[in-house]
């Protein structure tokens, strides 16, 4: 097996990747609430919003594993501009759509683009980070997502107005602006991937690892489920908080600020993740934050004042900031080294399965029990993730969990990541 050399200057590749992710995720985070508001302007109800939100994840659900296999076989970087183009096209065409069916279809294209970008980007981080750096680098990488989630809803709330029946026009404008933001990210995608391992070698190795073996690896199922639960919570918050705001009389601009407050708290969490890991360890940190997030999600169903809702969303955002980067590291370190991109793709498949099933279930529940009921469902999902994280954390291989001391600095070159 060929050992990857890590002789590249600094971590400029990671900075450029984070900048591109900020822009791509910002475009998606601006587009998602804009899609909900445009659908409402076109006559959608809570169930239709759930269907449109679910279609966003439908195409990625079937495409994730083939894309992961392709990335294990060769380079990661080509997926990034492809993803940006699909995101921009989906946003722009959603803004031009005048039927709910067309909006659902273009939302699916947007979701496929986001999947391409994320698989490529996560695989680059896994491939170009030493084992001891993966928690930190994945944490920094996901700051890009959080910054995008911070900026996007604020921009959407600023652009969208419901006065005098203008929501259809202003939500379309927000979608066109999000397409332009996505396109700007192309400027940060040059020379991100280091060409250090022969593609033919990766092809030979990755083809030998069946999906079943990856899923049976200790730690992979727990990492996939935790990621599914956390992303479902973030996704339904983004899609359904506007619906809750409509029912409670909260203006779109205020909803945008609340969603961005949640994202800002997530950024704060990831900035202090390394010291939290030193104090608590990965298992305790994952379990505690999922438990608190579950209780807070359920509490959103209560008719609390906006100020209290803001505090709840801030704490919730901090708790949700832990699950994604640590689940990435858990899956990467538990999977066979020659199939890590496929393992990350399986994690994303779980995410997209949650993004299909959770909004559809949320739409059904909202139609029967009211718009706040989906948040109770999210609370139960996160509580289940807390229990699985506690159980699965005991099965992570020794030496890869922050609960186990890192190797001494003098021995670190022997632990370099392999591709």
mmCIF file of N, CA, C and O in Angstrom, residues 282-353:
data_model
loop_
_atom_site.group_PDB
_atom_site.id
_atom_site.type_symbol
_atom_site.label_atom_id
_atom_site.label_comp_id
_atom_site.label_asym_id
_atom_site.label_seq_id
_atom_site.Cartn_x
_atom_site.Cartn_y
_atom_site.Cartn_z
ATOM 1 N N UNK A 282 -14.824 11.926 22.662
ATOM 2 C CA UNK A 282 -15.794 11.930 21.580
ATOM 3 C C UNK A 282 -17.139 11.335 21.991
ATOM 4 O O UNK A 282 -18.204 11.878 21.697
ATOM 5 N N UNK A 283 -17.114 10.199 22.693
ATOM 6 C CA UNK A 283 -18.367 9.514 23.033
ATOM 7 C C UNK A 283 -19.246 10.368 23.939
ATOM 8 O O UNK A 283 -20.444 10.549 23.686
ATOM 9 N N UNK A 284 -18.677 10.902 25.012
ATOM 10 C CA UNK A 284 -19.464 11.701 25.956
ATOM 11 C C UNK A 284 -19.968 12.982 25.300
ATOM 12 O O UNK A 284 -21.105 13.414 25.536
ATOM 13 N N UNK A 285 -19.139 13.590 24.456
ATOM 14 C CA UNK A 285 -19.543 14.832 23.799
ATOM 15 C C UNK A 285 -20.699 14.590 22.832
ATOM 16 O O UNK A 285 -21.684 15.341 22.829
ATOM 17 N N UNK A 286 -20.604 13.529 22.021
ATOM 18 C CA UNK A 286 -21.690 13.203 21.098
ATOM 19 C C UNK A 286 -22.989 12.896 21.846
ATOM 20 O O UNK A 286 -24.062 13.383 21.499
ATOM 21 N N UNK A 287 -22.886 12.070 22.871
ATOM 22 C CA UNK A 287 -24.090 11.648 23.591
ATOM 23 C C UNK A 287 -24.771 12.823 24.284
ATOM 24 O O UNK A 287 -25.993 13.006 24.197
ATOM 25 N N UNK A 288 -23.991 13.651 24.974
ATOM 26 C CA UNK A 288 -24.560 14.774 25.721
ATOM 27 C C UNK A 288 -25.228 15.782 24.800
ATOM 28 O O UNK A 288 -26.347 16.251 25.058
ATOM 29 N N UNK A 289 -24.559 16.115 23.699
ATOM 30 C CA UNK A 289 -25.126 17.134 22.813
ATOM 31 C C UNK A 289 -26.372 16.623 22.086
ATOM 32 O O UNK A 289 -27.324 17.381 21.886
ATOM 33 N N UNK A 290 -26.384 15.342 21.703
ATOM 34 C CA UNK A 290 -27.597 14.789 21.073
ATOM 35 C C UNK A 290 -28.759 14.772 22.061
ATOM 36 O O UNK A 290 -29.914 15.051 21.682
ATOM 37 N N UNK A 291 -28.484 14.462 23.316
ATOM 38 C CA UNK A 291 -29.532 14.436 24.339
ATOM 39 C C UNK A 291 -30.138 15.827 24.542
ATOM 40 O O UNK A 291 -31.364 16.002 24.526
ATOM 41 N N UNK A 292 -29.280 16.832 24.692
ATOM 42 C CA UNK A 292 -29.773 18.200 24.880
ATOM 43 C C UNK A 292 -30.508 18.701 23.634
ATOM 44 O O UNK A 292 -31.559 19.346 23.733
ATOM 45 N N UNK A 293 -29.977 18.381 22.452
ATOM 46 C CA UNK A 293 -30.616 18.821 21.215
ATOM 47 C C UNK A 293 -31.997 18.204 21.074
ATOM 48 O O UNK A 293 -32.943 18.859 20.613
ATOM 49 N N UNK A 294 -32.140 16.931 21.467
ATOM 50 C CA UNK A 294 -33.445 16.290 21.385
ATOM 51 C C UNK A 294 -34.484 16.981 22.248
ATOM 52 O O UNK A 294 -35.630 17.214 21.813
ATOM 53 N N UNK A 295 -34.111 17.342 23.462
ATOM 54 C CA UNK A 295 -35.051 18.013 24.361
ATOM 55 C C UNK A 295 -35.412 19.405 23.835
ATOM 56 O O UNK A 295 -36.566 19.829 23.907
ATOM 57 N N UNK A 296 -34.428 20.113 23.277
ATOM 58 C CA UNK A 296 -34.695 21.458 22.770
ATOM 59 C C UNK A 296 -35.558 21.429 21.515
ATOM 60 O O UNK A 296 -36.429 22.288 21.334
ATOM 61 N N UNK A 297 -35.326 20.440 20.625
ATOM 62 C CA UNK A 297 -36.172 20.328 19.432
ATOM 63 C C UNK A 297 -37.627 20.112 19.832
ATOM 64 O O UNK A 297 -38.538 20.733 19.268
ATOM 65 N N UNK A 298 -37.855 19.231 20.781
ATOM 66 C CA UNK A 298 -39.225 18.980 21.222
ATOM 67 C C UNK A 298 -39.841 20.231 21.832
ATOM 68 O O UNK A 298 -41.036 20.496 21.675
ATOM 69 N N UNK A 299 -39.021 21.043 22.508
ATOM 70 C CA UNK A 299 -39.535 22.241 23.168
ATOM 71 C C UNK A 299 -39.957 23.323 22.186
ATOM 72 O O UNK A 299 -40.734 24.221 22.541
ATOM 73 N N UNK A 300 -39.463 23.256 20.926
ATOM 74 C CA UNK A 300 -39.883 24.249 19.923
ATOM 75 C C UNK A 300 -41.377 24.156 19.659
ATOM 76 O O UNK A 300 -42.015 25.126 19.231
ATOM 77 N N UNK A 301 -41.966 22.993 19.919
ATOM 78 C CA UNK A 301 -43.413 22.839 19.720
ATOM 79 C C UNK A 301 -44.229 23.710 20.661
ATOM 80 O O UNK A 301 -45.409 23.966 20.409
ATOM 81 N N UNK A 302 -43.603 24.179 21.747
ATOM 82 C CA UNK A 302 -44.326 25.020 22.705
ATOM 83 C C UNK A 302 -44.478 26.441 22.153
ATOM 84 O O UNK A 302 -43.565 26.968 21.505
ATOM 85 N N UNK A 303 -45.597 27.105 22.401
ATOM 86 C CA UNK A 303 -45.820 28.474 21.893
ATOM 87 C C UNK A 303 -45.084 29.523 22.730
ATOM 88 O O UNK A 303 -45.694 30.342 23.427
ATOM 89 N N UNK A 304 -43.773 29.515 22.667
ATOM 90 C CA UNK A 304 -42.965 30.413 23.489
ATOM 91 C C UNK A 304 -42.773 31.750 22.784
ATOM 92 O O UNK A 304 -42.898 31.850 21.555
ATOM 93 N N UNK A 305 -42.448 32.825 23.528
ATOM 94 C CA UNK A 305 -42.142 34.124 22.887
ATOM 95 C C UNK A 305 -40.912 34.025 21.996
ATOM 96 O O UNK A 305 -40.084 33.122 22.137
ATOM 97 N N UNK A 306 -40.775 34.982 21.099
ATOM 98 C CA UNK A 306 -39.672 34.969 20.145
ATOM 99 C C UNK A 306 -38.323 35.019 20.859
ATOM 100 O O UNK A 306 -37.365 34.339 20.455
ATOM 101 N N UNK A 307 -38.215 35.798 21.933
ATOM 102 C CA UNK A 307 -36.942 35.890 22.658
ATOM 103 C C UNK A 307 -36.540 34.535 23.239
ATOM 104 O O UNK A 307 -35.369 34.142 23.185
ATOM 105 N N UNK A 308 -37.499 33.819 23.799
ATOM 106 C CA UNK A 308 -37.206 32.489 24.352
ATOM 107 C C UNK A 308 -36.851 31.522 23.232
ATOM 108 O O UNK A 308 -35.921 30.704 23.353
ATOM 109 N N UNK A 309 -37.566 31.636 22.116
ATOM 110 C CA UNK A 309 -37.262 30.791 20.967
ATOM 111 C C UNK A 309 -35.840 31.044 20.469
ATOM 112 O O UNK A 309 -35.126 30.108 20.085
ATOM 113 N N UNK A 310 -35.400 32.288 20.503
ATOM 114 C CA UNK A 310 -34.045 32.622 20.077
ATOM 115 C C UNK A 310 -33.005 31.949 20.969
ATOM 116 O O UNK A 310 -32.012 31.390 20.483
ATOM 117 N N UNK A 311 -33.230 31.981 22.289
ATOM 118 C CA UNK A 311 -32.294 31.329 23.211
ATOM 119 C C UNK A 311 -32.266 29.826 22.967
ATOM 120 O O UNK A 311 -31.197 29.192 22.925
ATOM 121 N N UNK A 312 -33.442 29.237 22.791
ATOM 122 C CA UNK A 312 -33.518 27.802 22.538
ATOM 123 C C UNK A 312 -32.768 27.421 21.268
ATOM 124 O O UNK A 312 -32.028 26.432 21.229
ATOM 125 N N UNK A 313 -32.940 28.217 20.208
ATOM 126 C CA UNK A 313 -32.279 27.909 18.949
ATOM 127 C C UNK A 313 -30.765 28.098 19.042
ATOM 128 O O UNK A 313 -30.006 27.369 18.395
ATOM 129 N N UNK A 314 -30.321 29.060 19.852
ATOM 130 C CA UNK A 314 -28.881 29.248 20.033
ATOM 131 C C UNK A 314 -28.250 28.031 20.712
ATOM 132 O O UNK A 314 -27.219 27.515 20.272
ATOM 133 N N UNK A 315 -28.870 27.561 21.797
ATOM 134 C CA UNK A 315 -28.337 26.385 22.494
ATOM 135 C C UNK A 315 -28.450 25.153 21.606
ATOM 136 O O UNK A 315 -27.538 24.315 21.547
ATOM 137 N N UNK A 316 -29.568 25.038 20.887
ATOM 138 C CA UNK A 316 -29.756 23.916 19.976
ATOM 139 C C UNK A 316 -28.682 23.922 18.888
ATOM 140 O O UNK A 316 -28.107 22.878 18.556
ATOM 141 N N UNK A 317 -28.399 25.091 18.327
ATOM 142 C CA UNK A 317 -27.369 25.178 17.300
ATOM 143 C C UNK A 317 -26.009 24.757 17.816
ATOM 144 O O UNK A 317 -25.244 24.082 17.113
ATOM 145 N N UNK A 318 -25.686 25.131 19.066
ATOM 146 C CA UNK A 318 -24.414 24.728 19.656
ATOM 147 C C UNK A 318 -24.341 23.209 19.764
ATOM 148 O O UNK A 318 -23.325 22.592 19.419
ATOM 149 N N UNK A 319 -25.427 22.591 20.215
ATOM 150 C CA UNK A 319 -25.445 21.129 20.371
ATOM 151 C C UNK A 319 -25.360 20.421 19.017
ATOM 152 O O UNK A 319 -24.659 19.414 18.880
ATOM 153 N N UNK A 320 -26.060 20.942 18.019
ATOM 154 C CA UNK A 320 -26.052 20.307 16.704
ATOM 155 C C UNK A 320 -24.705 20.459 16.000
ATOM 156 O O UNK A 320 -24.421 19.734 15.034
ATOM 157 N N UNK A 321 -23.861 21.371 16.459
ATOM 158 C CA UNK A 321 -22.562 21.561 15.828
ATOM 159 C C UNK A 321 -21.602 20.415 16.012
ATOM 160 O O UNK A 321 -20.621 20.287 15.268
ATOM 161 N N UNK A 322 -21.855 19.542 16.976
ATOM 162 C CA UNK A 322 -20.925 18.456 17.290
ATOM 163 C C UNK A 322 -21.097 17.271 16.349
ATOM 164 O O UNK A 322 -20.129 16.656 15.898
ATOM 165 N N UNK A 323 -22.341 16.927 16.034
ATOM 166 C CA UNK A 323 -22.623 15.650 15.394
ATOM 167 C C UNK A 323 -21.982 15.446 14.040
ATOM 168 O O UNK A 323 -21.431 14.372 13.759
ATOM 169 N N UNK A 324 -22.028 16.456 13.157
ATOM 170 C CA UNK A 324 -21.550 16.249 11.793
ATOM 171 C C UNK A 324 -20.043 15.988 11.709
ATOM 172 O O UNK A 324 -19.623 14.972 11.154
ATOM 173 N N UNK A 325 -19.171 16.866 12.238
ATOM 174 C CA UNK A 325 -17.733 16.590 12.091
ATOM 175 C C UNK A 325 -17.287 15.330 12.798
ATOM 176 O O UNK A 325 -16.466 14.571 12.272
ATOM 177 N N UNK A 326 -17.818 15.061 13.996
ATOM 178 C CA UNK A 326 -17.376 13.863 14.716
ATOM 179 C C UNK A 326 -17.906 12.595 14.080
ATOM 180 O O UNK A 326 -17.249 11.546 14.118
ATOM 181 N N UNK A 327 -19.096 12.641 13.478
ATOM 182 C CA UNK A 327 -19.588 11.454 12.769
ATOM 183 C C UNK A 327 -18.756 11.191 11.516
ATOM 184 O O UNK A 327 -18.546 10.036 11.131
ATOM 185 N N UNK A 328 -18.258 12.252 10.866
ATOM 186 C CA UNK A 328 -17.363 12.057 9.723
ATOM 187 C C UNK A 328 -16.098 11.324 10.154
ATOM 188 O O UNK A 328 -15.674 10.345 9.523
ATOM 189 N N UNK A 329 -15.474 11.798 11.222
ATOM 190 C CA UNK A 329 -14.251 11.162 11.698
ATOM 191 C C UNK A 329 -14.510 9.727 12.121
ATOM 192 O O UNK A 329 -13.720 8.818 11.839
ATOM 193 N N UNK A 330 -15.623 9.490 12.819
ATOM 194 C CA UNK A 330 -15.965 8.146 13.265
ATOM 195 C C UNK A 330 -16.078 7.196 12.083
ATOM 196 O O UNK A 330 -15.529 6.083 12.095
ATOM 197 N N UNK A 331 -16.778 7.620 11.032
ATOM 198 C CA UNK A 331 -16.980 6.762 9.864
ATOM 199 C C UNK A 331 -15.661 6.552 9.123
ATOM 200 O O UNK A 331 -15.330 5.424 8.732
ATOM 201 N N UNK A 332 -14.880 7.612 8.926
ATOM 202 C CA UNK A 332 -13.619 7.499 8.192
ATOM 203 C C UNK A 332 -12.658 6.562 8.904
ATOM 204 O O UNK A 332 -12.013 5.706 8.281
ATOM 205 N N UNK A 333 -12.542 6.673 10.219
ATOM 206 C CA UNK A 333 -11.572 5.872 10.947
ATOM 207 C C UNK A 333 -12.042 4.445 11.182
ATOM 208 O O UNK A 333 -11.229 3.548 11.395
ATOM 209 N N UNK A 334 -13.354 4.220 11.128
ATOM 210 C CA UNK A 334 -13.863 2.859 11.301
ATOM 211 C C UNK A 334 -13.874 2.077 9.996
ATOM 212 O O UNK A 334 -13.807 0.845 10.012
ATOM 213 N N UNK A 335 -13.963 2.759 8.860
ATOM 214 C CA UNK A 335 -14.071 2.089 7.567
ATOM 215 C C UNK A 335 -12.713 1.584 7.093
ATOM 216 O O UNK A 335 -11.667 2.073 7.528
ATOM 217 N N UNK A 336 -12.692 0.591 6.187
ATOM 218 C CA UNK A 336 -11.430 0.177 5.570
ATOM 219 C C UNK A 336 -10.764 1.361 4.874
ATOM 220 O O UNK A 336 -11.435 2.143 4.200
ATOM 221 N N UNK A 337 -9.451 1.536 5.026
ATOM 222 C CA UNK A 337 -8.782 2.716 4.468
ATOM 223 C C UNK A 337 -8.977 2.885 2.969
ATOM 224 O O UNK A 337 -9.034 4.005 2.476
ATOM 225 N N UNK A 338 -9.100 1.760 2.228
ATOM 226 C CA UNK A 338 -9.214 1.862 0.779
ATOM 227 C C UNK A 338 -10.632 2.147 0.312
ATOM 228 O O UNK A 338 -10.885 2.214 -0.902
ATOM 229 N N UNK A 339 -11.585 2.306 1.244
ATOM 230 C CA UNK A 339 -12.977 2.578 0.853
ATOM 231 C C UNK A 339 -13.576 3.702 1.686
ATOM 232 O O UNK A 339 -14.765 3.704 1.979
ATOM 233 N N UNK A 340 -12.766 4.676 2.035
ATOM 234 C CA UNK A 340 -13.259 5.744 2.916
ATOM 235 C C UNK A 340 -14.239 6.667 2.208
ATOM 236 O O UNK A 340 -15.198 7.143 2.819
ATOM 237 N N UNK A 341 -14.017 6.939 0.929
ATOM 238 C CA UNK A 341 -14.975 7.776 0.209
ATOM 239 C C UNK A 341 -16.325 7.085 0.097
ATOM 240 O O UNK A 341 -17.379 7.720 0.215
ATOM 241 N N UNK A 342 -16.294 5.759 -0.118
ATOM 242 C CA UNK A 342 -17.552 5.017 -0.161
ATOM 243 C C UNK A 342 -18.235 5.050 1.202
ATOM 244 O O UNK A 342 -19.464 5.177 1.288
ATOM 245 N N UNK A 343 -17.457 4.933 2.280
ATOM 246 C CA UNK A 343 -18.037 5.005 3.622
ATOM 247 C C UNK A 343 -18.667 6.375 3.867
ATOM 248 O O UNK A 343 -19.771 6.482 4.426
ATOM 249 N N UNK A 344 -17.977 7.440 3.452
ATOM 250 C CA UNK A 344 -18.552 8.776 3.582
ATOM 251 C C UNK A 344 -19.805 8.908 2.724
ATOM 252 O O UNK A 344 -20.774 9.577 3.120
ATOM 253 N N UNK A 345 -19.799 8.261 1.550
ATOM 254 C CA UNK A 345 -20.989 8.293 0.702
ATOM 255 C C UNK A 345 -22.151 7.553 1.361
ATOM 256 O O UNK A 345 -23.310 7.973 1.254
ATOM 257 N N UNK A 346 -21.859 6.439 2.041
ATOM 258 C CA UNK A 346 -22.908 5.731 2.772
ATOM 259 C C UNK A 346 -23.463 6.598 3.900
ATOM 260 O O UNK A 346 -24.672 6.593 4.161
ATOM 261 N N UNK A 347 -22.583 7.339 4.548
ATOM 262 C CA UNK A 347 -23.041 8.284 5.576
ATOM 263 C C UNK A 347 -23.965 9.331 4.954
ATOM 264 O O UNK A 347 -25.023 9.659 5.510
ATOM 265 N N UNK A 348 -23.583 9.840 3.779
ATOM 266 C CA UNK A 348 -24.430 10.810 3.101
ATOM 267 C C UNK A 348 -25.721 10.176 2.593
ATOM 268 O O UNK A 348 -26.762 10.844 2.539
ATOM 269 N N UNK A 349 -25.668 8.888 2.211
ATOM 270 C CA UNK A 349 -26.899 8.192 1.841
ATOM 271 C C UNK A 349 -27.857 8.153 3.028
ATOM 272 O O UNK A 349 -29.064 8.371 2.881
ATOM 273 N N UNK A 350 -27.304 7.857 4.213
ATOM 274 C CA UNK A 350 -28.134 7.908 5.416
ATOM 275 C C UNK A 350 -28.703 9.295 5.647
ATOM 276 O O UNK A 350 -29.880 9.452 6.000
ATOM 277 N N UNK A 351 -27.868 10.316 5.415
ATOM 278 C CA UNK A 351 -28.352 11.689 5.552
ATOM 279 C C UNK A 351 -29.520 11.955 4.612
ATOM 280 O O UNK A 351 -30.548 12.531 4.991
ATOM 281 N N UNK A 352 -29.345 11.550 3.346
ATOM 282 C CA UNK A 352 -30.384 11.829 2.365
ATOM 283 C C UNK A 352 -31.634 10.991 2.625
ATOM 284 O O UNK A 352 -32.749 11.446 2.377
ATOM 285 N N UNK A 353 -31.447 9.761 3.131
ATOM 286 C CA UNK A 353 -32.608 8.965 3.518
ATOM 287 C C UNK A 353 -33.402 9.691 4.595
ATOM 288 O O UNK A 353 -34.632 9.762 4.555
#
